[in-house]
Coordinates of C-alpha atoms and ligand atoms in Angstrom, one line a residue:
M1 CA 65.8 89.3 111.4
T2 CA 66.5 89.7 108.0
S3 CA 65.8 87.7 105.1
A4 CA 68.1 86.7 102.2
T5 CA 65.3 88.1 99.8
Q6 CA 65.0 91.6 101.6
T7 CA 67.2 94.5 99.9
P8 CA 68.9 96.6 102.2
T9 CA 66.8 99.5 102.4
D10 CA 63.8 96.9 103.6
R11 CA 65.3 96.4 106.8
Y12 CA 65.8 100.3 107.8
P13 CA 62.5 101.8 109.4
A14 CA 60.9 104.4 107.1
G15 CA 62.4 107.4 106.8
S16 CA 65.4 106.5 108.7
A17 CA 67.9 106.4 106.0
A18 CA 70.4 108.9 107.2
F19 CA 72.7 107.5 110.0
P20 CA 71.4 109.4 113.0
H21 CA 74.7 110.4 115.0
R22 CA 77.5 112.8 114.1
D23 CA 80.0 110.7 116.1
L24 CA 80.9 106.9 116.3
T25 CA 82.2 106.8 119.9
G26 CA 80.8 103.2 120.7
L27 CA 78.2 100.5 119.6
A28 CA 76.4 100.4 123.1
G29 CA 72.9 101.7 122.1
L30 CA 73.0 101.8 118.3
A31 CA 69.9 100.1 117.1
P32 CA 70.3 97.0 114.8
W33 CA 69.3 99.0 111.7
E34 CA 72.0 101.5 112.4
I35 CA 74.6 98.7 112.7
L36 CA 73.2 96.8 109.6
F37 CA 73.5 100.2 107.4
L38 CA 76.9 100.5 108.3
L39 CA 77.7 96.9 107.4
D40 CA 75.8 97.6 103.9
E41 CA 77.4 100.6 103.3
A42 CA 81.1 98.6 103.7
E43 CA 80.1 95.9 100.9
Q44 CA 80.8 98.6 98.3
W45 CA 84.1 99.4 99.6
V46 CA 85.0 95.8 99.8
D47 CA 84.7 95.4 96.1
L48 CA 86.4 98.7 95.2
N49 CA 89.4 97.6 97.7
R50 CA 89.5 94.3 95.6
A51 CA 89.6 96.3 92.2
A52 CA 92.9 97.4 90.7
Q53 CA 91.9 100.9 91.0
K54 CA 91.1 101.7 94.5
R55 CA 90.1 105.3 94.3
D56 CA 86.8 107.2 95.0
D57 CA 87.2 111.0 95.5
R58 CA 84.1 111.7 97.4
L59 CA 86.1 113.1 100.4
A60 CA 88.3 115.2 98.1
G61 CA 89.0 118.4 100.2
L62 CA 88.1 117.3 103.4
T63 CA 90.8 116.9 105.9
I64 CA 90.9 113.9 108.5
I65 CA 92.7 113.8 111.6
N66 CA 94.1 110.6 112.9
A67 CA 95.0 111.6 116.5
F68 CA 96.8 108.1 118.3
F69 CA 97.7 108.9 121.8
E70 CA 98.1 105.4 122.3
N71 CA 100.4 102.8 119.9
S72 CA 98.6 101.3 117.1
T73 CA 99.6 99.4 113.8
R74 CA 96.7 98.2 112.0
T75 CA 94.0 100.6 113.1
L76 CA 96.0 103.6 112.4
L77 CA 97.0 101.9 108.8
S78 CA 93.9 101.1 108.3
F79 CA 91.9 104.2 109.0
E80 CA 94.8 106.1 107.0
I81 CA 94.4 104.1 104.0
A82 CA 90.4 104.2 104.1
G83 CA 90.7 108.1 104.3
K84 CA 93.0 108.2 101.4
R85 CA 91.1 105.6 99.1
L86 CA 88.1 108.2 99.6
G87 CA 90.3 111.0 98.7
A88 CA 90.6 112.9 101.7
D89 CA 93.8 114.7 103.3
V90 CA 95.0 112.5 106.2
V91 CA 97.2 113.7 108.7
N92 CA 98.4 111.5 111.7
M93 CA 99.3 112.9 114.9
L94 CA 101.1 110.5 117.1
V95 CA 101.3 111.2 120.8
A96 CA 105.2 110.8 120.5
Q97 CA 105.7 113.5 118.3
S98 CA 103.0 115.8 120.1
S99 CA 103.0 118.4 122.7
V100 CA 100.9 116.2 125.0
K101 CA 104.5 115.0 126.3
K102 CA 104.8 118.3 127.0
G103 CA 102.2 118.4 129.8
E104 CA 99.3 119.6 127.6
T105 CA 95.9 118.8 128.8
L106 CA 93.3 116.5 126.6
I107 CA 91.2 119.2 125.9
D108 CA 93.7 121.7 125.0
T109 CA 95.0 119.4 122.4
A110 CA 91.3 118.8 121.6
M111 CA 90.8 122.5 121.0
T112 CA 94.2 122.8 119.0
L113 CA 92.8 120.0 116.6
N114 CA 89.4 121.8 116.4
A115 CA 90.8 125.1 115.3
M116 CA 92.6 123.6 112.4
H117 CA 89.1 122.7 110.9
A118 CA 89.4 119.4 110.6
D119 CA 86.4 117.6 108.9
A120 CA 86.9 114.4 111.0
M121 CA 89.0 113.0 113.7
V122 CA 89.9 109.6 114.4
I123 CA 90.9 109.0 118.1
R124 CA 92.9 106.3 120.1
H125 CA 93.1 107.1 123.8
Q126 CA 94.5 104.7 126.5
S127 CA 91.7 106.3 128.9
S128 CA 88.2 105.1 128.6
G129 CA 85.7 108.0 128.2
A130 CA 88.5 110.4 126.5
V131 CA 86.9 110.0 123.1
R132 CA 83.8 111.1 124.0
L133 CA 85.4 113.7 126.1
I134 CA 86.9 115.3 123.0
A135 CA 83.7 114.6 120.8
E136 CA 81.8 117.0 123.1
K137 CA 84.4 119.8 122.7
V138 CA 85.0 119.9 118.9
D139 CA 82.8 121.0 115.9
C140 CA 83.6 117.7 113.8
P141 CA 82.5 114.0 113.8
V142 CA 84.6 111.9 116.1
L143 CA 85.6 108.1 115.3
N144 CA 86.8 106.1 118.4
A145 CA 89.7 104.1 117.4
G146 CA 89.7 102.6 120.8
D147 CA 89.6 103.6 123.9
G148 CA 91.0 102.3 127.2
Q149 CA 88.8 99.4 128.4
H150 CA 85.7 100.7 126.9
E151 CA 85.3 100.6 123.1
H152 CA 86.4 100.0 119.7
P153 CA 83.5 100.4 117.6
T154 CA 85.2 100.0 114.3
Q155 CA 86.7 96.7 115.4
G156 CA 83.1 95.2 116.5
L157 CA 81.8 96.5 112.9
L158 CA 84.4 94.8 111.0
D159 CA 83.9 91.7 113.2
A160 CA 80.4 91.3 112.2
L161 CA 81.1 91.9 108.4
T162 CA 83.6 89.4 108.7
I163 CA 81.2 86.9 110.3
R164 CA 78.8 87.9 107.7
K165 CA 80.8 87.3 105.0
F166 CA 81.7 83.9 105.9
M167 CA 78.1 82.7 106.6
Q168 CA 77.4 84.3 103.0
G169 CA 80.1 82.8 101.4
R170 CA 79.2 79.4 102.9
G171 CA 75.4 79.7 102.0
G172 CA 74.2 81.1 105.0
G173 CA 71.6 83.5 103.0
G174 CA 71.3 86.8 104.1
G175 CA 73.8 87.1 106.8
D176 CA 71.5 86.5 109.6
F177 CA 73.3 86.6 113.2
A178 CA 70.0 85.0 114.9
G179 CA 70.8 81.7 115.9
L180 CA 74.8 82.2 115.5
T181 CA 76.6 81.1 118.6
V182 CA 80.0 83.0 119.3
T183 CA 82.3 82.5 122.0
I184 CA 84.7 85.0 123.0
C185 CA 87.8 84.1 125.1
G186 CA 90.7 85.7 126.7
D187 CA 91.0 89.0 128.9
I188 CA 87.6 90.3 128.4
L189 CA 88.3 92.5 131.5
H190 CA 90.7 94.6 129.6
S191 CA 89.5 94.1 126.2
R192 CA 87.6 97.1 124.2
V193 CA 87.3 94.9 121.5
A194 CA 85.4 92.1 123.4
R195 CA 83.0 95.0 124.6
S196 CA 82.4 96.2 121.1
N197 CA 82.0 92.7 120.1
I198 CA 79.4 92.0 122.9
H199 CA 77.1 95.1 122.0
C200 CA 77.5 94.6 118.4
L201 CA 76.4 90.9 118.3
T202 CA 74.0 90.7 121.0
T203 CA 72.2 93.6 119.3
L204 CA 72.3 91.7 115.9
G205 CA 70.7 88.5 117.7
A206 CA 73.8 86.5 118.2
E207 CA 74.1 84.4 121.4
V208 CA 77.5 85.4 123.1
R209 CA 79.3 83.5 125.3
V210 CA 83.0 85.0 127.2
C211 CA 85.2 83.1 128.7
A212 CA 88.3 84.1 130.7
P213 CA 89.9 83.2 134.3
P214 CA 88.0 84.5 137.0
A215 CA 90.6 87.5 137.3
L216 CA 90.2 88.5 134.1
M217 CA 86.4 88.5 133.7
P218 CA 84.4 91.9 134.3
A219 CA 82.5 92.3 137.7
D220 CA 79.8 93.6 135.9
I221 CA 79.4 90.9 133.3
D222 CA 75.8 90.1 134.4
A223 CA 75.2 93.5 133.1
L224 CA 75.7 92.5 129.5
K225 CA 73.7 89.9 127.7
V226 CA 76.2 87.1 127.5
Q227 CA 76.8 84.0 129.1
P228 CA 80.1 83.9 131.0
F229 CA 82.4 80.8 131.2
H230 CA 85.6 80.2 133.1
D231 CA 86.0 76.4 131.3
F232 CA 87.0 77.2 127.7
D233 CA 86.2 73.4 126.7
A234 CA 82.5 74.1 127.7
A235 CA 82.4 77.3 126.3
L236 CA 83.2 75.8 122.7
K237 CA 80.7 73.4 122.7
G238 CA 78.1 74.5 120.0
A239 CA 80.1 77.8 119.2
D240 CA 79.8 78.8 115.4
V241 CA 82.6 81.5 115.9
V242 CA 85.6 81.3 118.3
M243 CA 86.9 84.8 118.9
M244 CA 90.5 85.0 120.6
L245 CA 91.8 87.9 122.6
R246 CA 95.3 88.9 123.6
L247 CA 96.4 89.4 127.2
Q248 CA 96.4 92.8 127.5
Q249 CA 99.9 93.2 129.8
E250 CA 100.0 96.9 129.4
R251 CA 96.7 97.4 131.3
M252 CA 97.4 94.9 134.1
S253 CA 98.8 96.1 137.5
G254 CA 99.6 92.8 139.4
Q255 CA 99.3 89.4 138.7
F256 CA 96.5 88.3 136.8
I257 CA 97.4 84.6 135.7
A258 CA 99.4 82.2 137.0
S259 CA 102.2 81.4 133.9
P260 CA 101.7 81.9 130.2
G261 CA 102.1 78.2 130.3
E262 CA 99.1 77.5 132.5
Y263 CA 97.2 80.3 130.6
R264 CA 97.8 78.3 127.2
H265 CA 96.7 75.0 129.1
L266 CA 93.5 76.2 130.1
Y267 CA 92.7 78.9 127.4
G268 CA 94.7 78.5 124.6
L269 CA 92.9 77.4 121.3
S270 CA 94.8 74.5 120.2
L271 CA 93.6 72.3 117.1
D272 CA 92.4 69.8 119.6
R273 CA 90.4 72.3 121.4
L274 CA 88.5 73.8 118.4
A275 CA 87.6 70.3 117.5
L276 CA 85.0 70.6 120.4
A277 CA 83.4 73.7 118.5
E278 CA 81.1 73.3 115.6
P279 CA 82.8 71.4 112.7
D280 CA 83.3 74.6 110.4
A281 CA 83.6 77.1 113.2
L282 CA 85.2 80.3 112.2
V283 CA 88.5 81.2 114.1
M284 CA 89.0 84.9 114.7
H285 CA 91.4 87.4 116.2
P286 CA 91.7 91.1 116.4
G287 CA 95.5 91.1 116.5
P288 CA 98.2 91.5 117.6
M289 CA 98.3 87.8 118.2
N290 CA 100.4 86.4 120.8
R291 CA 101.1 82.6 118.9
G292 CA 101.6 79.8 120.9
I293 CA 99.8 81.6 124.0
E294 CA 96.3 82.3 123.4
I295 CA 96.1 81.0 119.9
D296 CA 98.3 78.1 118.3
S297 CA 99.9 78.6 114.9
N298 CA 98.3 76.0 113.0
V299 CA 95.0 77.2 114.1
A300 CA 95.9 80.9 113.4
D301 CA 96.6 79.8 109.8
L302 CA 93.9 77.3 109.0
A303 CA 92.9 77.6 105.7
G304 CA 89.1 78.0 105.4
R305 CA 88.3 78.5 109.1
S306 CA 90.8 81.0 110.0
A307 CA 89.2 84.3 109.3
I308 CA 92.2 86.8 110.8
T309 CA 93.4 88.3 107.4
T310 CA 89.7 88.8 106.4
Q311 CA 88.9 90.9 109.3
V312 CA 91.9 93.1 108.7
E313 CA 90.5 93.4 105.0
M314 CA 87.2 94.3 106.3
G315 CA 88.5 96.8 108.8
V316 CA 89.6 99.1 105.7
A317 CA 86.1 98.7 104.0
I318 CA 84.2 99.4 107.5
R319 CA 86.7 102.3 108.2
M320 CA 85.9 103.5 104.6
A321 CA 81.8 103.4 105.3
C322 CA 82.2 105.4 108.8
L323 CA 84.1 108.0 107.4
D324 CA 81.7 108.4 104.4
V325 CA 78.4 108.3 106.2
L326 CA 79.6 110.6 109.0
T327 CA 80.6 113.1 106.7
R328 CA 77.7 113.5 104.6
K329 CA 76.0 116.2 106.5
T330 CA 79.3 118.5 106.3
R331 CA 79.4 117.3 102.5
G332 CA 75.6 118.5 101.9
V333 CA 74.8 115.0 100.6
E334 CA 71.0 115.0 99.9
G335 CA 68.5 113.8 102.7
W336 CA 71.8 114.3 105.0
A337 CA 72.2 118.0 105.3
Ligands
NCD401 C1 93.1 95.8 119.6 C2 93.2 97.0 120.5 O1 94.0 97.8 120.2 O2 92.3 97.4 121.1 N1 94.0 95.6 118.5 C3 93.3 96.3 117.4 O3 92.9 97.3 117.5 N2 93.2 95.5 116.2 C4 93.5 94.5 120.5 C5 94.5 94.5 121.2 O4 95.3 95.6 121.3 O5 95.1 93.4 122.0

Protein backbone atom coordinates (compact mmCIF):
# COMPACT_ATOMS: atom_id res chain seq x y z
CA MET A 1 0.00 0.00 0.00
CA THR A 2 1.00 3.61 0.29
CA SER A 3 3.81 5.00 2.37
CA ALA A 4 3.96 8.25 4.28
CA THR A 5 6.35 9.77 1.74
CA GLN A 6 4.05 9.31 -1.25
CA THR A 7 2.07 12.32 -2.38
CA PRO A 8 -1.59 11.62 -3.18
CA THR A 9 -1.02 11.77 -6.94
CA ASP A 10 1.81 9.19 -6.79
CA ARG A 11 -0.68 6.51 -5.92
CA TYR A 12 -3.13 7.11 -8.75
CA PRO A 13 -2.32 5.27 -12.00
CA ALA A 14 -0.93 7.54 -14.73
CA GLY A 15 -3.66 9.30 -16.70
CA SER A 16 -6.35 8.39 -14.19
CA ALA A 17 -6.62 11.70 -12.33
CA ALA A 18 -10.31 11.99 -13.22
CA PHE A 19 -12.64 9.79 -11.17
CA PRO A 20 -14.06 7.52 -13.89
CA HIS A 21 -17.67 7.12 -12.69
CA ARG A 22 -20.69 9.40 -13.18
CA ASP A 23 -22.55 8.01 -10.15
CA LEU A 24 -21.69 6.73 -6.71
CA THR A 25 -24.17 3.94 -6.11
CA GLY A 26 -21.85 1.59 -4.23
CA LEU A 27 -18.26 0.90 -3.24
CA ALA A 28 -18.24 -2.68 -4.59
CA GLY A 29 -15.99 -2.81 -7.62
CA LEU A 30 -14.20 0.51 -7.04
CA ALA A 31 -10.42 0.34 -7.42
CA PRO A 32 -8.27 1.12 -4.38
CA TRP A 33 -7.02 4.34 -6.00
CA GLU A 34 -10.58 5.52 -6.66
CA ILE A 35 -11.43 5.17 -2.97
CA LEU A 36 -8.16 6.82 -1.90
CA PHE A 37 -8.80 9.63 -4.38
CA LEU A 38 -12.12 10.47 -2.69
CA LEU A 39 -10.55 10.25 0.78
CA ASP A 40 -7.71 12.55 -0.29
CA GLU A 41 -10.15 15.01 -1.86
CA ALA A 42 -12.08 15.13 1.43
CA GLU A 43 -9.03 16.29 3.43
CA GLN A 44 -9.34 19.89 2.19
CA TRP A 45 -12.98 19.93 3.32
CA VAL A 46 -12.08 18.65 6.79
CA ASP A 47 -9.87 21.73 7.08
CA LEU A 48 -12.49 24.11 5.67
CA ASN A 49 -15.19 22.73 7.97
CA ARG A 50 -12.96 23.45 10.98
CA ALA A 51 -12.41 27.07 9.89
CA ALA A 52 -14.59 30.01 10.93
CA GLN A 53 -15.68 30.73 7.34
CA LYS A 54 -16.95 27.43 5.92
CA ARG A 55 -17.67 28.43 2.37
CA ASP A 56 -16.35 27.56 -1.06
CA ASP A 57 -18.54 28.56 -3.98
CA ARG A 58 -17.45 26.06 -6.62
CA LEU A 59 -20.96 24.62 -6.96
CA ALA A 60 -22.65 28.03 -7.21
CA GLY A 61 -25.47 27.91 -9.76
CA LEU A 62 -25.87 24.13 -9.48
CA THR A 63 -29.01 22.51 -8.08
CA ILE A 64 -28.78 19.42 -5.91
CA ILE A 65 -31.90 17.45 -5.05
CA ASN A 66 -31.83 15.30 -1.92
CA ALA A 67 -34.64 12.80 -2.54
CA PHE A 68 -35.15 10.79 0.64
CA PHE A 69 -37.77 8.05 0.41
CA GLU A 70 -36.76 6.81 3.85
CA ASN A 71 -36.27 8.74 7.09
CA SER A 72 -32.88 10.09 7.95
CA THR A 73 -31.42 12.59 10.37
CA ARG A 74 -27.67 12.76 10.05
CA THR A 75 -27.26 11.66 6.43
CA LEU A 76 -29.81 14.16 5.08
CA LEU A 77 -28.42 17.00 7.19
CA SER A 78 -24.87 16.06 6.26
CA PHE A 79 -25.61 16.10 2.51
CA GLU A 80 -27.53 19.36 2.88
CA ILE A 81 -24.69 21.05 4.74
CA ALA A 82 -22.16 19.64 2.24
CA GLY A 83 -24.03 21.04 -0.77
CA LYS A 84 -24.57 24.43 0.87
CA ARG A 85 -20.94 24.81 1.96
CA LEU A 86 -19.99 24.35 -1.69
CA GLY A 87 -22.45 27.07 -2.73
CA ALA A 88 -25.06 24.87 -4.46
CA ASP A 89 -28.81 25.38 -4.28
CA VAL A 90 -29.96 22.39 -2.25
CA VAL A 91 -33.55 21.17 -2.29
CA ASN A 92 -34.84 18.39 -0.08
CA MET A 93 -37.65 16.12 -1.22
CA LEU A 94 -38.92 14.13 1.72
CA VAL A 95 -41.28 11.29 1.00
CA ALA A 96 -43.93 12.32 3.52
CA GLN A 97 -44.46 15.48 1.45
CA SER A 98 -44.21 13.88 -2.01
CA SER A 99 -46.54 12.30 -4.56
CA VAL A 100 -45.07 8.87 -3.83
CA LYS A 101 -47.71 8.58 -1.13
CA LYS A 102 -50.29 9.16 -3.89
CA GLY A 103 -49.15 6.06 -5.78
CA GLU A 104 -46.62 7.49 -8.21
CA THR A 105 -44.08 4.93 -9.44
CA LEU A 106 -40.38 5.30 -8.65
CA ILE A 107 -39.56 5.84 -12.31
CA ASP A 108 -42.21 8.57 -12.69
CA THR A 109 -40.81 10.33 -9.64
CA ALA A 110 -37.30 10.03 -11.12
CA MET A 111 -38.44 11.43 -14.47
CA THR A 112 -40.13 14.34 -12.71
CA LEU A 113 -36.97 15.17 -10.79
CA ASN A 114 -34.96 14.82 -14.01
CA ALA A 115 -37.19 17.31 -15.83
CA MET A 116 -36.26 19.91 -13.20
CA HIS A 117 -32.63 19.81 -14.40
CA ALA A 118 -30.94 18.87 -11.17
CA ASP A 119 -27.13 18.78 -11.44
CA ALA A 120 -26.88 15.97 -8.91
CA MET A 121 -29.35 13.81 -7.03
CA VAL A 122 -28.78 12.26 -3.64
CA ILE A 123 -31.17 9.39 -3.07
CA ARG A 124 -32.10 7.27 -0.08
CA HIS A 125 -34.60 4.48 -0.64
CA GLN A 126 -35.87 1.53 1.37
CA SER A 127 -35.42 -0.93 -1.52
CA SER A 128 -32.04 -2.40 -2.44
CA GLY A 129 -31.23 -1.48 -6.04
CA ALA A 130 -33.71 1.43 -6.27
CA VAL A 131 -30.95 4.05 -6.48
CA ARG A 132 -29.23 2.27 -9.38
CA LEU A 133 -32.59 2.07 -11.15
CA ILE A 134 -33.07 5.83 -10.82
CA ALA A 135 -29.46 6.48 -11.91
CA GLU A 136 -30.16 4.61 -15.14
CA LYS A 137 -33.11 6.90 -15.91
CA VAL A 138 -31.77 10.36 -15.13
CA ASP A 139 -29.21 12.61 -16.83
CA CYS A 140 -27.22 13.80 -13.80
CA PRO A 141 -24.84 12.15 -11.32
CA VAL A 142 -26.63 10.13 -8.65
CA LEU A 143 -25.28 9.53 -5.15
CA ASN A 144 -26.64 6.69 -3.07
CA ALA A 145 -27.47 7.82 0.48
CA GLY A 146 -28.48 4.26 1.44
CA ASP A 147 -30.63 1.76 -0.46
CA GLY A 148 -32.31 -0.99 1.54
CA GLN A 149 -29.80 -3.57 2.72
CA HIS A 150 -27.52 -2.97 -0.24
CA GLU A 151 -25.02 -0.09 0.15
CA HIS A 152 -24.38 3.24 1.85
CA PRO A 153 -21.22 4.28 0.02
CA THR A 154 -20.60 7.68 1.64
CA GLN A 155 -20.84 5.98 5.05
CA GLY A 156 -18.17 3.48 4.01
CA LEU A 157 -15.95 6.32 2.80
CA LEU A 158 -16.45 8.46 5.90
CA ASP A 159 -15.64 5.49 8.10
CA ALA A 160 -12.42 4.84 6.17
CA LEU A 161 -11.48 8.53 6.45
CA THR A 162 -12.20 8.45 10.20
CA ILE A 163 -9.98 5.38 10.65
CA ARG A 164 -7.20 7.00 8.58
CA LYS A 165 -7.42 10.26 10.58
CA PHE A 166 -7.11 8.44 13.91
CA MET A 167 -4.24 6.26 12.69
CA GLN A 168 -2.38 9.30 11.36
CA GLY A 169 -3.10 11.22 14.57
CA ARG A 170 -1.51 8.39 16.54
CA GLY A 171 1.61 8.48 14.38
CA GLY A 172 0.50 5.77 11.99
CA GLY A 173 2.32 7.29 9.00
CA GLY A 174 0.49 7.58 5.69
CA GLY A 175 -2.68 5.93 6.91
CA ASP A 176 -2.05 2.46 5.58
CA PHE A 177 -5.03 0.07 5.87
CA ALA A 178 -2.97 -3.09 5.28
CA GLY A 179 -2.27 -4.81 8.57
CA LEU A 180 -5.36 -3.28 10.22
CA THR A 181 -7.99 -5.60 11.73
CA VAL A 182 -11.54 -4.25 11.79
CA THR A 183 -14.34 -6.09 13.62
CA ILE A 184 -17.89 -5.17 12.59
CA CYS A 185 -20.51 -6.48 15.01
CA GLY A 186 -24.30 -6.45 14.99
CA ASP A 187 -27.08 -6.81 12.49
CA ILE A 188 -24.86 -7.60 9.50
CA LEU A 189 -27.77 -9.15 7.58
CA HIS A 190 -29.79 -5.94 7.29
CA SER A 191 -26.91 -3.48 7.24
CA ARG A 192 -25.96 -1.47 4.15
CA VAL A 193 -23.33 0.19 6.35
CA ALA A 194 -21.69 -3.19 6.93
CA ARG A 195 -21.73 -4.01 3.22
CA SER A 196 -20.19 -0.70 2.14
CA ASN A 197 -17.57 -0.93 4.88
CA ILE A 198 -16.70 -4.50 3.90
CA HIS A 199 -16.18 -3.50 0.25
CA CYS A 200 -14.24 -0.37 1.17
CA LEU A 201 -11.96 -1.81 3.84
CA THR A 202 -11.16 -5.09 2.06
CA THR A 203 -10.37 -3.14 -1.13
CA LEU A 204 -7.95 -0.98 0.88
CA GLY A 205 -6.25 -4.10 2.28
CA ALA A 206 -7.65 -4.30 5.82
CA GLU A 207 -8.60 -7.59 7.45
CA VAL A 208 -12.35 -7.48 8.15
CA ARG A 209 -14.17 -9.67 10.65
CA VAL A 210 -17.94 -9.68 10.91
CA CYS A 211 -19.73 -10.88 14.02
CA ALA A 212 -23.46 -11.54 14.43
CA PRO A 213 -25.86 -14.09 15.88
CA PRO A 214 -26.53 -16.83 13.28
CA ALA A 215 -29.94 -15.33 12.36
CA LEU A 216 -28.35 -11.96 11.56
CA MET A 217 -25.45 -13.24 9.45
CA PRO A 218 -26.02 -13.06 5.65
CA ALA A 219 -26.21 -16.47 3.96
CA ASP A 220 -23.78 -15.30 1.28
CA ILE A 221 -21.14 -14.10 3.74
CA ASP A 222 -18.55 -16.50 2.29
CA ALA A 223 -18.71 -14.58 -1.00
CA LEU A 224 -17.31 -11.49 0.78
CA LYS A 225 -13.65 -11.35 1.77
CA VAL A 226 -14.32 -11.40 5.51
CA GLN A 227 -13.97 -13.74 8.48
CA PRO A 228 -17.38 -14.51 10.03
CA PHE A 229 -17.73 -14.97 13.81
CA HIS A 230 -20.64 -15.75 16.11
CA ASP A 231 -18.53 -15.39 19.27
CA PHE A 232 -17.96 -11.68 19.89
CA ASP A 233 -15.13 -12.24 22.41
CA ALA A 234 -13.19 -14.23 19.81
CA ALA A 235 -13.89 -11.63 17.12
CA LEU A 236 -12.48 -8.87 19.35
CA LYS A 237 -9.06 -10.42 20.00
CA GLY A 238 -6.46 -8.38 18.15
CA ALA A 239 -8.99 -5.91 16.67
CA ASP A 240 -7.68 -2.40 15.95
CA VAL A 241 -11.15 -1.05 15.19
CA VAL A 242 -14.51 -2.19 16.61
CA MET A 243 -17.54 -1.02 14.62
CA MET A 244 -20.91 -1.58 16.28
CA LEU A 245 -24.21 -1.68 14.39
CA ARG A 246 -27.81 -1.12 15.42
CA LEU A 247 -30.41 -3.89 15.30
CA GLN A 248 -32.48 -2.78 12.29
CA GLN A 249 -35.89 -3.75 13.70
CA GLU A 250 -37.65 -1.94 10.83
CA ARG A 251 -36.18 -4.43 8.35
CA MET A 252 -36.96 -7.52 10.42
CA SER A 253 -40.02 -9.61 9.72
CA GLY A 254 -40.24 -12.06 12.57
CA GLN A 255 -38.03 -12.74 15.56
CA PHE A 256 -34.29 -12.53 14.95
CA ILE A 257 -33.07 -12.28 18.55
CA ALA A 258 -34.30 -13.93 21.75
CA SER A 259 -34.46 -10.67 23.76
CA PRO A 260 -32.65 -7.32 23.96
CA GLY A 261 -31.13 -8.44 27.28
CA GLU A 262 -29.69 -11.62 25.80
CA TYR A 263 -28.46 -9.73 22.74
CA ARG A 264 -26.64 -7.23 24.96
CA HIS A 265 -25.11 -10.06 26.99
CA LEU A 266 -23.72 -11.80 23.90
CA TYR A 267 -23.10 -8.94 21.45
CA GLY A 268 -23.10 -5.67 23.39
CA LEU A 269 -19.86 -3.70 23.64
CA SER A 270 -19.03 -3.06 27.30
CA LEU A 271 -15.76 -1.73 28.73
CA ASP A 272 -14.84 -5.25 29.85
CA ARG A 273 -15.37 -6.60 26.36
CA LEU A 274 -13.50 -3.75 24.72
CA ALA A 275 -10.48 -4.77 26.83
CA LEU A 276 -10.26 -7.95 24.71
CA ALA A 277 -9.40 -5.85 21.62
CA GLU A 278 -6.06 -4.07 21.06
CA PRO A 279 -5.22 -1.70 23.95
CA ASP A 280 -5.99 1.47 21.96
CA ALA A 281 -8.70 0.00 19.67
CA LEU A 282 -10.99 2.56 18.07
CA VAL A 283 -14.75 2.36 18.73
CA MET A 284 -17.13 3.30 15.91
CA HIS A 285 -20.89 3.40 15.33
CA PRO A 286 -22.71 4.92 12.32
CA GLY A 287 -25.66 6.02 14.46
CA PRO A 288 -28.38 6.07 15.48
CA MET A 289 -27.15 4.25 18.60
CA ASN A 290 -29.20 2.19 20.96
CA ARG A 291 -27.23 2.86 24.13
CA GLY A 292 -27.36 -0.04 26.56
CA ILE A 293 -28.13 -2.57 23.82
CA GLU A 294 -25.34 -2.86 21.21
CA ILE A 295 -23.07 -0.36 22.99
CA ASP A 296 -22.75 0.82 26.59
CA SER A 297 -22.76 4.56 27.20
CA ASN A 298 -19.35 4.58 28.85
CA VAL A 299 -17.88 2.97 25.70
CA ALA A 300 -19.73 5.25 23.27
CA ASP A 301 -18.40 8.28 25.16
CA LEU A 302 -14.89 6.97 25.88
CA ALA A 303 -12.49 9.86 25.28
CA GLY A 304 -9.62 9.13 22.89
CA ARG A 305 -11.15 5.83 21.85
CA SER A 306 -14.66 6.60 20.59
CA ALA A 307 -14.61 7.97 17.04
CA ILE A 308 -18.39 8.40 16.83
CA THR A 309 -18.49 12.21 16.63
CA THR A 310 -15.49 12.22 14.28
CA GLN A 311 -17.49 9.92 11.96
CA VAL A 312 -20.20 12.59 11.77
CA GLU A 313 -17.57 15.28 11.14
CA MET A 314 -15.89 13.27 8.37
CA GLY A 315 -19.32 12.63 6.83
CA VAL A 316 -19.73 16.25 5.78
CA ALA A 317 -16.20 16.36 4.29
CA ILE A 318 -16.70 13.13 2.34
CA ARG A 319 -20.03 14.31 0.96
CA MET A 320 -18.47 17.61 -0.12
CA ALA A 321 -15.73 15.65 -1.90
CA CYS A 322 -18.24 13.38 -3.65
CA LEU A 323 -20.46 16.29 -4.76
CA ASP A 324 -17.44 18.24 -6.03
CA VAL A 325 -15.85 15.30 -7.86
CA LEU A 326 -19.05 14.00 -9.48
CA THR A 327 -20.04 17.45 -10.81
CA ARG A 328 -16.64 18.29 -12.32
CA LYS A 329 -17.67 17.08 -15.75
CA THR A 330 -20.83 19.24 -15.70
CA ARG A 331 -18.79 22.23 -14.56
CA GLY A 332 -16.25 21.68 -17.35
CA VAL A 333 -13.33 21.39 -14.95
CA GLU A 334 -10.13 20.96 -16.97
CA GLY A 335 -9.28 17.31 -17.53
CA TRP A 336 -12.80 16.20 -16.56
CA ALA A 337 -15.07 17.37 -19.37
C1 LIG B 1 -27.42 3.98 9.04
C2 LIG B 1 -28.38 3.82 7.88
O1 LIG B 1 -29.35 4.56 7.76
O2 LIG B 1 -28.10 2.95 7.10
N1 LIG B 1 -27.38 5.23 9.61
C3 LIG B 1 -26.71 6.23 8.98
O3 LIG B 1 -26.83 6.46 7.80
N2 LIG B 1 -25.85 6.95 9.75
C4 LIG B 1 -27.49 2.90 10.01
C5 LIG B 1 -28.77 2.64 10.75
O4 LIG B 1 -29.83 3.13 10.40
O5 LIG B 1 -28.68 1.88 11.72
